[in-house]
Short mmCIF file of C-alpha atoms and ligand atoms in Angstrom, two decimals:
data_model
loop_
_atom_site.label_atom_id
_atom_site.label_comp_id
_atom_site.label_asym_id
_atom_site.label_seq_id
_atom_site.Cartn_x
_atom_site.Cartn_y
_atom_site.Cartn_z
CA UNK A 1467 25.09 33.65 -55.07
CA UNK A 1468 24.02 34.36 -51.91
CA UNK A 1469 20.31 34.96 -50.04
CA UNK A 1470 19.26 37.94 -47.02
CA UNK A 1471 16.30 38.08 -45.25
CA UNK A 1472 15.22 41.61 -45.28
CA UNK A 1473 12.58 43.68 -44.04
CA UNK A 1474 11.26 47.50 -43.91
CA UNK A 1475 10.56 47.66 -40.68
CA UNK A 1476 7.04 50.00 -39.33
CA UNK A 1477 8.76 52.92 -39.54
CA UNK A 1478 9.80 52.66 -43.16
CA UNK A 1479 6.45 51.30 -43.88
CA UNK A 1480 4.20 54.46 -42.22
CA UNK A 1481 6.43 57.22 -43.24
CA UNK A 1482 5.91 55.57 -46.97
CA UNK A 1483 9.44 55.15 -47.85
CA UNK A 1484 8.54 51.17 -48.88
CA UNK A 1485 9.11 52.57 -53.05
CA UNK A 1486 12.31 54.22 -52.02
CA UNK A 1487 13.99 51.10 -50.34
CA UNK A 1488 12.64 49.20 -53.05
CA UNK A 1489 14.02 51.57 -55.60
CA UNK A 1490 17.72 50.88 -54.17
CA UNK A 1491 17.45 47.46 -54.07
CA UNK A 1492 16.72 46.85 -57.47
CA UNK A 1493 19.00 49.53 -58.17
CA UNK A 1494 21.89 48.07 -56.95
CA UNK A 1495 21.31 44.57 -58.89
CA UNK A 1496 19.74 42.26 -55.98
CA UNK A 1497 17.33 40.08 -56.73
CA UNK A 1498 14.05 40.34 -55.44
CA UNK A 1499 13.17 36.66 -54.40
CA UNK A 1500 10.72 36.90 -52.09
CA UNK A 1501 8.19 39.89 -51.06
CA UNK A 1502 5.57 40.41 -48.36
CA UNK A 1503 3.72 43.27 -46.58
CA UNK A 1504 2.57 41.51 -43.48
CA UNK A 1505 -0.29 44.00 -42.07
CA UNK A 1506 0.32 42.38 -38.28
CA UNK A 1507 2.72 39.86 -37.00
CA UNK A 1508 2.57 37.50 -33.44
CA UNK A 1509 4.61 38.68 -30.35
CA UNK A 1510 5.83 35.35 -30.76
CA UNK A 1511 7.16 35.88 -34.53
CA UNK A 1512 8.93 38.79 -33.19
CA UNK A 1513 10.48 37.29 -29.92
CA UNK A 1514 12.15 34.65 -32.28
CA UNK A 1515 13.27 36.73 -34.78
CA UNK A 1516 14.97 38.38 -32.34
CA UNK A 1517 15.71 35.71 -30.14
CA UNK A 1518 18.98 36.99 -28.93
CA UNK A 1519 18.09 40.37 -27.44
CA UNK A 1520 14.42 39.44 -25.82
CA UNK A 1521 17.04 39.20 -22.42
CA UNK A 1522 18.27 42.97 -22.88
CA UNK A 1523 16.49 46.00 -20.91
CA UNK A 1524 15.13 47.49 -24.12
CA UNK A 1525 13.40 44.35 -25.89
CA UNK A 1526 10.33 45.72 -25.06
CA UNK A 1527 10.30 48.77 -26.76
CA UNK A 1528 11.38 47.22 -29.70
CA UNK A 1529 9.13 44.95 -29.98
CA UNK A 1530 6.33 47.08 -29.47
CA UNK A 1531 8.08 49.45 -32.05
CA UNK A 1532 7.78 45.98 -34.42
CA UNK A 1533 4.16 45.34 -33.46
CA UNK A 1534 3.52 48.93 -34.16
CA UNK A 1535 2.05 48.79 -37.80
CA UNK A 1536 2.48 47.01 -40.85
CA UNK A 1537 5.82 45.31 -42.13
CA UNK A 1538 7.64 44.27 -45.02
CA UNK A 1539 9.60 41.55 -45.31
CA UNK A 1540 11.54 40.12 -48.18
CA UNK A 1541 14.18 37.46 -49.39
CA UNK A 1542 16.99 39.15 -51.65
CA UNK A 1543 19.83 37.27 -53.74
CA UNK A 1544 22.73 38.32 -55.10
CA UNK A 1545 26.73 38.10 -54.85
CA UNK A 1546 27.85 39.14 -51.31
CA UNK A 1547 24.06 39.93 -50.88
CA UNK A 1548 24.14 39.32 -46.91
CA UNK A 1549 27.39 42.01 -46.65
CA UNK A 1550 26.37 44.27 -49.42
CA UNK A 1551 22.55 45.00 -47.62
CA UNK A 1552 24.19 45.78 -44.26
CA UNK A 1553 26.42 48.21 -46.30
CA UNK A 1554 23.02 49.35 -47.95
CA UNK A 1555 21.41 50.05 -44.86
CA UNK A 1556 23.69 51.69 -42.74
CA UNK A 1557 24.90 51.70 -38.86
CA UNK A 1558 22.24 50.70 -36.60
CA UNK A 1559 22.12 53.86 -34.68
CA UNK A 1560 20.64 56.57 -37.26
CA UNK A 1561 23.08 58.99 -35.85
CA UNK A 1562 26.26 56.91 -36.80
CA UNK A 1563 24.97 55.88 -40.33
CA UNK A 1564 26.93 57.46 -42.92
CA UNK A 1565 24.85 60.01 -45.48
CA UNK A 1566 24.37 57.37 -48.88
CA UNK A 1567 23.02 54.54 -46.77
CA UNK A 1568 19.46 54.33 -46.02
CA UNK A 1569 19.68 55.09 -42.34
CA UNK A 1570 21.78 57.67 -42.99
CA UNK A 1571 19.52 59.04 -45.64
CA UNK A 1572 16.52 58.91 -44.22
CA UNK A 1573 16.29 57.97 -40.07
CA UNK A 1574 17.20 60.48 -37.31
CA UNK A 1575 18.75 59.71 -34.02
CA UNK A 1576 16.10 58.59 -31.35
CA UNK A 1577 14.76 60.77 -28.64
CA UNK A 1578 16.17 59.69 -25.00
CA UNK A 1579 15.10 56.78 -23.79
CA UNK A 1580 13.31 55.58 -26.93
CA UNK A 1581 13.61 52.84 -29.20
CA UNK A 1582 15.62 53.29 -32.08
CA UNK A 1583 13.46 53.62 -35.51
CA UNK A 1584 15.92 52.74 -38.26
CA UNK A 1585 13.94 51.46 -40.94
CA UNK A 1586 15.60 48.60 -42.34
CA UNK A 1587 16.45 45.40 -41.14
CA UNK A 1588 19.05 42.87 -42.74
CA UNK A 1589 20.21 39.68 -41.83
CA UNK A 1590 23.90 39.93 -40.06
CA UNK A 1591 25.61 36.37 -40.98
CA UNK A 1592 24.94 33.52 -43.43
CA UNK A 1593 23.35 31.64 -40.22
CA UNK A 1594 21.08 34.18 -39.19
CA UNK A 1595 20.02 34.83 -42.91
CA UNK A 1596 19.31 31.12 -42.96
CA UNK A 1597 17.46 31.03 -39.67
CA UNK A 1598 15.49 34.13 -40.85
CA UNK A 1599 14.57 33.18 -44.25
CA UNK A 1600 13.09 29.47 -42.20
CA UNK A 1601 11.31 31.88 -40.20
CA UNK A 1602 9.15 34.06 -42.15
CA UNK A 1603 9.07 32.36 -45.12
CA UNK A 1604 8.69 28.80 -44.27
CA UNK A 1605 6.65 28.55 -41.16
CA UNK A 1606 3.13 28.90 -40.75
CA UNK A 1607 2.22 32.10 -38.49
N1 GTP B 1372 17.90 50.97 -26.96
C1 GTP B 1372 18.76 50.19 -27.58
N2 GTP B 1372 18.34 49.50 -28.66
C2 GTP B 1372 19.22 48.73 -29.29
C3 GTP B 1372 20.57 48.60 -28.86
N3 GTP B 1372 21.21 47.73 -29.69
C4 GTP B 1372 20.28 47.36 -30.58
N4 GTP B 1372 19.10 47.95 -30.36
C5 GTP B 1372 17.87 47.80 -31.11
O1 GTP B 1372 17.77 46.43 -31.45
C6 GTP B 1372 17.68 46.27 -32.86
C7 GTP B 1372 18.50 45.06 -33.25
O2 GTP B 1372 19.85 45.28 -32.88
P1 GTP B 1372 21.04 44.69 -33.76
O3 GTP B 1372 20.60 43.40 -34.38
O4 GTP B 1372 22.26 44.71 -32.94
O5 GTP B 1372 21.19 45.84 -34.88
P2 GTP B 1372 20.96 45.76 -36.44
O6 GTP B 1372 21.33 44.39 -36.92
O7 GTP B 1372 21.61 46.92 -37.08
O8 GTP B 1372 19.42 46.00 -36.51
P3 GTP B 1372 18.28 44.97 -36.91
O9 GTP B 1372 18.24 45.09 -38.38
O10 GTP B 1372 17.05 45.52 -36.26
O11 GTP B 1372 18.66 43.59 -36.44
C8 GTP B 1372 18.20 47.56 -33.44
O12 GTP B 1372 17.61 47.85 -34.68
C9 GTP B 1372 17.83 48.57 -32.40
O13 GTP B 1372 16.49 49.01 -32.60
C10 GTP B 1372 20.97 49.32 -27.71
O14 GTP B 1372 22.10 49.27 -27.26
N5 GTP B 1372 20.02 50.11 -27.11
MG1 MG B 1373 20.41 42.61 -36.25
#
């Protein structure tokens, strides 16, 4: 058995698709460990979480895209569960996510020169699911 942080990022939350994610998760036999809606979250939060773009040209946007609105975030368990998410979810630009995952389902390609909205978020290794999990879930904020 394995744990993933995941989250439905501001996007998923305001265009109310927080059932249908939900919906596929349980659908596909994860676990639902841990779940939050977080109605704001710290610059700070975000700049760890993603601690290893905050460098690139376009951290910015995305973390005013993350700051945007509420979030959810969640801890999911299950065999594989780390892989089988990031299968779940999809490529992370919209337009490369194949139809059946939930990027590909439901987010479109961004407009030049803005952020890409794509919904979901899912940790990408057992150390960042580890670090993530730590993060949200056992820190105070
Ligand atoms: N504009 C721009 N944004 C990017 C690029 N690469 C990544 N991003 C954004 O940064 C976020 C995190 O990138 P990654 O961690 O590489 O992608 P991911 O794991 O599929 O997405 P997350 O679930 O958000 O971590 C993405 O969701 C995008 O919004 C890029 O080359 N250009
Ligand atoms: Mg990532």
């Amino acid at each position: 058995m394995e744990e993933t942080f995941f989250m439905i990022k501001p996007d998923g939350v305001r265009r109310g698709l927080i059932g249908k994610v939900l919906e596929r998760i349980e659908r596909r036999g994860f676990r639902i460990e841990r779940l939050e809606l977080r109605s704001s979250v710290s610059q700070t939060l975000i700049d760890q979480h993603y601690e290893s773009l905050v460098e690139q040209p376009f951290y910015p946007a995305i973390r005013d895209f993350m700051m945007s609105g509420p979030l959810v975030v969640g801890i999911l368990s299950g065999e594989s569960a780390i892989a089988s998410w990031r299968q779940m979810m999809g490529a992370t630009r919209p337009e490369e996510a194949l139809p059946g995952t939930i990027r590909g389902d439901f987010a479109q390609a961004a407009p030049l020169g803005q952020t890409i909205q794509n919904i979901v978020h899912g940790s990408d290794s057992v150390e960042s699911a580890a670090r993530e999990i730590a993060l949200w879930f056992e820190k105070e904020h």
